[in-house]
Short mmCIF file of C-alpha atoms in Angstrom, two decimals:
data_model
loop_
_atom_site.label_atom_id
_atom_site.label_comp_id
_atom_site.label_asym_id
_atom_site.label_seq_id
_atom_site.Cartn_x
_atom_site.Cartn_y
_atom_site.Cartn_z
CA UNK A 11 26.88 28.75 -11.23
CA UNK A 12 25.09 26.52 -13.72
CA UNK A 13 23.56 24.64 -10.80
CA UNK A 14 21.67 27.78 -9.81
CA UNK A 15 19.93 27.93 -13.17
CA UNK A 16 19.48 24.21 -13.82
CA UNK A 17 20.16 20.87 -12.14
CA UNK A 18 20.13 19.10 -15.49
CA UNK A 19 22.89 16.50 -15.94
CA UNK A 20 24.04 13.96 -18.50
CA UNK A 21 23.64 10.25 -17.85
CA UNK A 22 27.41 9.86 -17.76
CA UNK A 23 27.49 12.04 -14.63
CA UNK A 24 25.21 9.72 -12.64
CA UNK A 25 26.56 7.95 -9.57
CA UNK A 26 24.87 5.27 -7.46
CA UNK A 27 23.05 6.95 -4.58
CA UNK A 28 22.16 10.10 -6.53
CA UNK A 29 18.73 11.62 -5.92
CA UNK A 30 17.40 12.31 -9.40
CA UNK A 31 14.17 13.71 -10.80
CA UNK A 32 12.43 14.49 -14.05
CA UNK A 33 9.76 17.08 -14.72
CA UNK A 34 6.41 15.78 -15.85
CA UNK A 35 3.80 17.40 -18.08
CA UNK A 36 4.25 21.16 -18.55
CA UNK A 37 6.72 21.25 -15.63
CA UNK A 38 3.80 21.05 -13.22
CA UNK A 39 5.30 18.27 -11.16
CA UNK A 40 8.60 16.38 -10.90
CA UNK A 41 8.98 12.67 -10.20
CA UNK A 42 11.86 11.71 -7.87
CA UNK A 43 13.88 8.57 -7.26
CA UNK A 44 17.25 7.13 -6.24
CA UNK A 45 19.69 5.97 -8.90
CA UNK A 46 21.15 2.63 -7.81
CA UNK A 47 23.51 1.94 -10.72
CA UNK A 48 23.35 -0.29 -13.80
CA UNK A 49 20.78 2.03 -15.36
CA UNK A 50 18.23 1.37 -12.58
CA UNK A 51 16.18 3.72 -10.39
CA UNK A 52 14.24 2.92 -7.22
CA UNK A 53 11.25 5.21 -6.75
CA UNK A 54 7.90 5.54 -4.98
CA UNK A 55 4.69 5.71 -7.00
CA UNK A 56 0.94 5.40 -6.82
CA UNK A 57 0.22 3.73 -10.17
CA UNK A 58 -0.62 5.27 -13.50
CA UNK A 59 -2.98 8.23 -13.43
CA UNK A 60 -3.29 8.19 -9.63
CA UNK A 61 -0.25 10.18 -8.61
CA UNK A 62 -2.11 12.86 -6.71
CA UNK A 63 -4.86 10.53 -5.57
CA UNK A 64 -7.83 12.81 -6.25
CA UNK A 65 -9.77 10.22 -8.21
CA UNK A 66 -10.56 12.86 -10.83
CA UNK A 67 -9.31 13.79 -14.29
CA UNK A 68 -6.76 16.01 -12.54
CA UNK A 69 -4.80 12.83 -11.86
CA UNK A 70 -4.21 12.46 -15.60
CA UNK A 71 -3.45 16.14 -16.13
CA UNK A 72 -0.60 16.00 -13.63
CA UNK A 73 0.80 12.92 -15.36
CA UNK A 74 1.61 9.64 -13.70
CA UNK A 75 4.65 8.94 -11.56
CA UNK A 76 4.41 5.32 -12.61
CA UNK A 77 6.86 3.99 -15.16
CA UNK A 78 5.51 3.61 -18.63
CA UNK A 79 7.04 3.81 -22.07
CA UNK A 80 6.91 7.17 -23.77
CA UNK A 81 6.07 5.39 -27.02
CA UNK A 82 3.29 3.26 -25.56
CA UNK A 83 5.25 0.03 -26.04
CA UNK A 84 6.20 -2.29 -23.18
CA UNK A 85 9.77 -1.88 -21.96
CA UNK A 86 11.80 -5.04 -22.50
CA UNK A 87 13.76 -4.44 -19.29
CA UNK A 88 10.94 -3.46 -16.93
CA UNK A 89 7.82 -4.98 -18.45
CA UNK A 90 4.48 -3.26 -17.90
CA UNK A 91 4.75 -1.25 -14.68
CA UNK A 92 1.79 1.04 -15.33
CA UNK A 93 -0.37 -0.64 -12.68
CA UNK A 94 2.33 -1.08 -10.05
CA UNK A 95 2.33 1.04 -6.93
CA UNK A 96 4.56 1.53 -3.89
CA UNK A 97 8.34 1.31 -4.09
CA UNK A 98 9.43 -0.12 -7.43
CA UNK A 99 12.60 -0.36 -9.52
CA UNK A 100 12.63 0.78 -13.14
CA UNK A 101 15.19 1.36 -15.83
CA UNK A 102 16.30 4.96 -16.27
CA UNK A 103 14.38 5.35 -19.53
CA UNK A 104 11.08 4.29 -17.93
CA UNK A 105 11.70 6.54 -14.93
CA UNK A 106 12.37 9.58 -17.12
CA UNK A 107 9.34 8.82 -19.34
CA UNK A 108 10.81 10.92 -22.13
CA UNK A 109 11.83 13.79 -19.86
CA UNK A 110 15.22 15.26 -19.05
CA UNK A 111 17.45 14.09 -16.19
CA UNK A 112 18.08 16.32 -13.16
CA UNK A 113 20.03 15.80 -9.94
CA UNK A 114 18.73 17.05 -6.58
CA UNK A 115 21.29 19.10 -4.61
CA UNK A 116 22.08 18.58 -0.92
CA UNK A 117 23.86 20.70 1.70
CA UNK A 118 23.37 23.87 -0.34
CA UNK A 119 24.03 27.28 1.17
CA UNK A 120 21.12 29.55 2.15
CA UNK A 121 22.08 31.89 -0.69
CA UNK A 122 21.91 29.03 -3.21
CA UNK A 123 18.62 27.84 -1.71
CA UNK A 124 16.98 31.24 -2.09
CA UNK A 125 18.37 31.58 -5.62
CA UNK A 126 16.48 28.42 -6.62
CA UNK A 127 13.01 29.89 -6.80
CA UNK A 128 11.37 26.54 -7.59
CA UNK A 129 11.05 24.06 -4.73
CA UNK A 130 11.81 20.36 -5.04
CA UNK A 131 15.30 20.90 -6.49
CA UNK A 132 17.59 21.26 -3.45
CA UNK A 133 17.78 21.24 0.35
CA UNK A 134 20.02 22.59 3.07
CA UNK A 135 20.15 19.11 4.64
CA UNK A 136 23.29 17.06 4.10
CA UNK A 137 23.20 13.69 2.38
CA UNK A 138 24.49 10.54 4.06
CA UNK A 139 27.02 8.27 2.37
CA UNK A 140 26.04 6.54 -0.85
CA UNK A 141 26.23 3.18 0.97
CA UNK A 142 23.60 4.35 3.47
CA UNK A 143 21.43 5.79 0.71
CA UNK A 144 21.51 2.58 -1.32
CA UNK A 145 20.83 0.46 1.76
CA UNK A 146 17.69 2.46 2.59
CA UNK A 147 16.43 2.46 -1.01
CA UNK A 148 16.92 -1.29 -1.46
CA UNK A 149 15.47 -2.09 1.96
CA UNK A 150 12.35 -0.07 1.18
CA UNK A 151 12.11 -1.72 -2.24
CA UNK A 152 11.65 -5.02 -0.41
CA UNK A 153 9.57 -3.72 2.50
CA UNK A 154 7.64 -0.68 1.30
CA UNK A 155 7.39 2.98 2.32
CA UNK A 156 3.80 3.11 3.49
CA UNK A 157 0.84 4.46 1.54
CA UNK A 158 1.46 7.06 -1.16
CA UNK A 159 0.01 10.45 -0.27
CA UNK A 160 0.65 13.61 -2.25
CA UNK A 161 0.69 15.78 0.86
CA UNK A 162 2.54 13.63 3.39
CA UNK A 163 4.29 10.73 1.72
CA UNK A 164 5.21 11.20 -1.93
CA UNK A 165 8.08 10.34 -4.27
CA UNK A 166 10.21 13.29 -3.19
CA UNK A 167 9.68 12.42 0.48
CA UNK A 168 10.88 8.89 -0.30
CA UNK A 169 14.04 10.10 -2.04
CA UNK A 170 14.85 12.64 0.69
CA UNK A 171 14.44 9.97 3.37
CA UNK A 172 16.76 7.61 1.47
CA UNK A 173 19.37 10.38 1.24
CA UNK A 174 19.14 11.70 4.81
CA UNK A 175 17.24 9.23 7.01
CA UNK A 176 15.20 12.19 8.28
CA UNK A 177 11.46 12.12 8.92
CA UNK A 178 9.08 14.80 10.17
CA UNK A 179 7.63 13.59 13.47
CA UNK A 180 4.88 16.13 14.15
CA UNK A 181 1.27 15.06 13.67
CA UNK A 182 0.42 18.03 11.49
CA UNK A 183 2.90 18.64 8.70
CA UNK A 184 3.23 18.67 4.95
CA UNK A 185 5.86 15.96 4.63
CA UNK A 186 9.41 16.70 3.59
CA UNK A 187 8.65 17.52 -0.03
CA UNK A 188 10.13 20.74 -1.40
CA UNK A 189 7.46 20.81 -4.08
CA UNK A 190 4.71 20.87 -1.45
CA UNK A 191 6.69 23.38 0.60
CA UNK A 192 6.71 25.65 -2.45
CA UNK A 193 2.96 25.23 -2.81
CA UNK A 194 2.27 26.10 0.82
CA UNK A 195 4.73 28.98 0.63
CA UNK A 196 2.88 30.32 -2.41
CA UNK A 197 -0.42 30.06 -0.55
CA UNK A 198 1.14 31.89 2.39
CA UNK A 199 2.35 34.59 0.04
CA UNK A 200 -1.19 35.07 -1.24
CA UNK A 201 -2.55 35.00 2.29
CA UNK A 202 -0.11 37.74 3.20
CA UNK A 203 -1.95 40.09 0.87
CA UNK A 204 -3.39 42.02 3.86
CA UNK A 205 0.16 43.32 4.21
CA UNK A 206 -0.62 45.39 1.13
CA UNK A 207 -1.77 48.02 3.59
CA UNK A 208 1.88 48.37 4.57
CA UNK A 209 2.83 49.14 0.99
CA UNK A 210 1.91 51.99 -1.30
CA UNK A 211 2.52 50.36 -4.67
CA UNK A 212 2.19 47.14 -6.64
CA UNK A 213 5.95 46.73 -6.56
CA UNK A 214 5.90 46.97 -2.78
CA UNK A 215 3.25 44.26 -2.57
CA UNK A 216 5.33 42.09 -4.90
CA UNK A 217 8.34 42.45 -2.60
CA UNK A 218 6.25 41.50 0.45
CA UNK A 219 4.75 38.45 -1.29
CA UNK A 220 8.16 37.36 -2.58
CA UNK A 221 9.64 37.66 0.90
CA UNK A 222 6.83 35.59 2.42
CA UNK A 223 7.29 32.94 -0.26
CA UNK A 224 11.05 32.65 0.34
CA UNK A 225 10.65 32.54 4.12
CA UNK A 226 7.94 29.89 3.85
CA UNK A 227 10.15 27.64 1.72
CA UNK A 228 13.14 28.17 4.01
CA UNK A 229 11.45 27.31 7.30
CA UNK A 230 9.79 24.26 5.71
CA UNK A 231 13.07 22.79 4.47
CA UNK A 232 14.04 19.57 6.23
CA UNK A 233 17.55 20.90 6.75
CA UNK A 234 16.14 23.70 8.95
CA UNK A 235 13.14 22.13 10.68
CA UNK A 236 13.57 21.00 14.26
CA UNK A 237 10.61 18.60 14.26
CA UNK A 238 12.55 15.84 12.51
CA UNK A 239 14.29 12.69 13.66
CA UNK A 240 16.87 10.44 12.06
CA UNK A 241 15.22 7.04 11.92
CA UNK A 242 16.97 3.84 10.79
CA UNK A 243 15.14 2.22 7.90
CA UNK A 244 14.68 -1.04 9.80
CA UNK A 245 12.92 0.84 12.59
CA UNK A 246 10.74 2.72 10.11
CA UNK A 247 9.58 -0.48 8.46
CA UNK A 248 9.06 -2.25 11.78
CA UNK A 249 6.93 0.62 13.05
CA UNK A 250 4.82 0.82 9.90
CA UNK A 251 4.23 -2.95 9.95
CA UNK A 252 3.43 -3.05 13.66
CA UNK A 253 6.49 -5.11 14.56
CA UNK A 254 8.66 -4.47 17.60
CA UNK A 255 11.35 -1.91 16.89
CA UNK A 256 15.02 -2.56 17.63
CA UNK A 257 16.31 -0.97 20.84
CA UNK A 258 17.69 2.52 20.47
CA UNK A 259 16.42 2.58 16.92
CA UNK A 260 15.53 6.23 16.92
CA UNK A 261 18.07 8.95 17.41
CA UNK A 262 16.94 12.54 17.68
CA UNK A 263 18.75 14.90 15.36
CA UNK A 264 20.82 17.44 17.24
CA UNK A 265 20.55 20.75 15.51
CA UNK A 266 23.30 23.28 15.98
CA UNK A 267 22.33 26.91 16.41
CA UNK A 268 22.17 28.64 13.05
#
């Protein structure tokens, strides 16, 4: 049951292919990556102070996803990565940036999913084998994962793709990120306030808003959505670079009735 309350783990529990994350300043945002062994993490970033890409001071408030020493000194293993962007590899210490280590859960039950009130910590989708996860992460390290975008292509999206090979294919979507799904679910909960007319008390309104929030997170989870496809990493890179894709590179995910 500890997993319901916290995904925090010790370094000794890490295995290559794990999707890990660490909360940034004031637990506003978590940075995600794939542990590849030997104390190394492959992750997707948009350089220091530009994580959310607003071009304002808010970028600094939300803390950078880029690797940088918590003490201000240059890491002897990674060097100065503060100005790097895209898919990079860092040591575990630089990735954590002084924060705690957490492991993202896959193939959780609906009950477990709803019990985790904060998004960006678990998904109903199943993970592929560690070999597949490491292959995707290392391939994208060499070939890139497109342009960083908080709303459609962020560090959590990168890690989830490495673990599952799944991508949202609709033109209008908010990526695969559970953190963004939580945000949109919260907005939906607020927008549902007209339902207050169906309630007679503050507690009733709280129940309605809570229900809308949980439903919003659930239907946005990549393990539930039907607008996703399983795309081989070679095909993804070829498409993003304008090269010809391999034949039969895309296989549509067959969803069983739930």
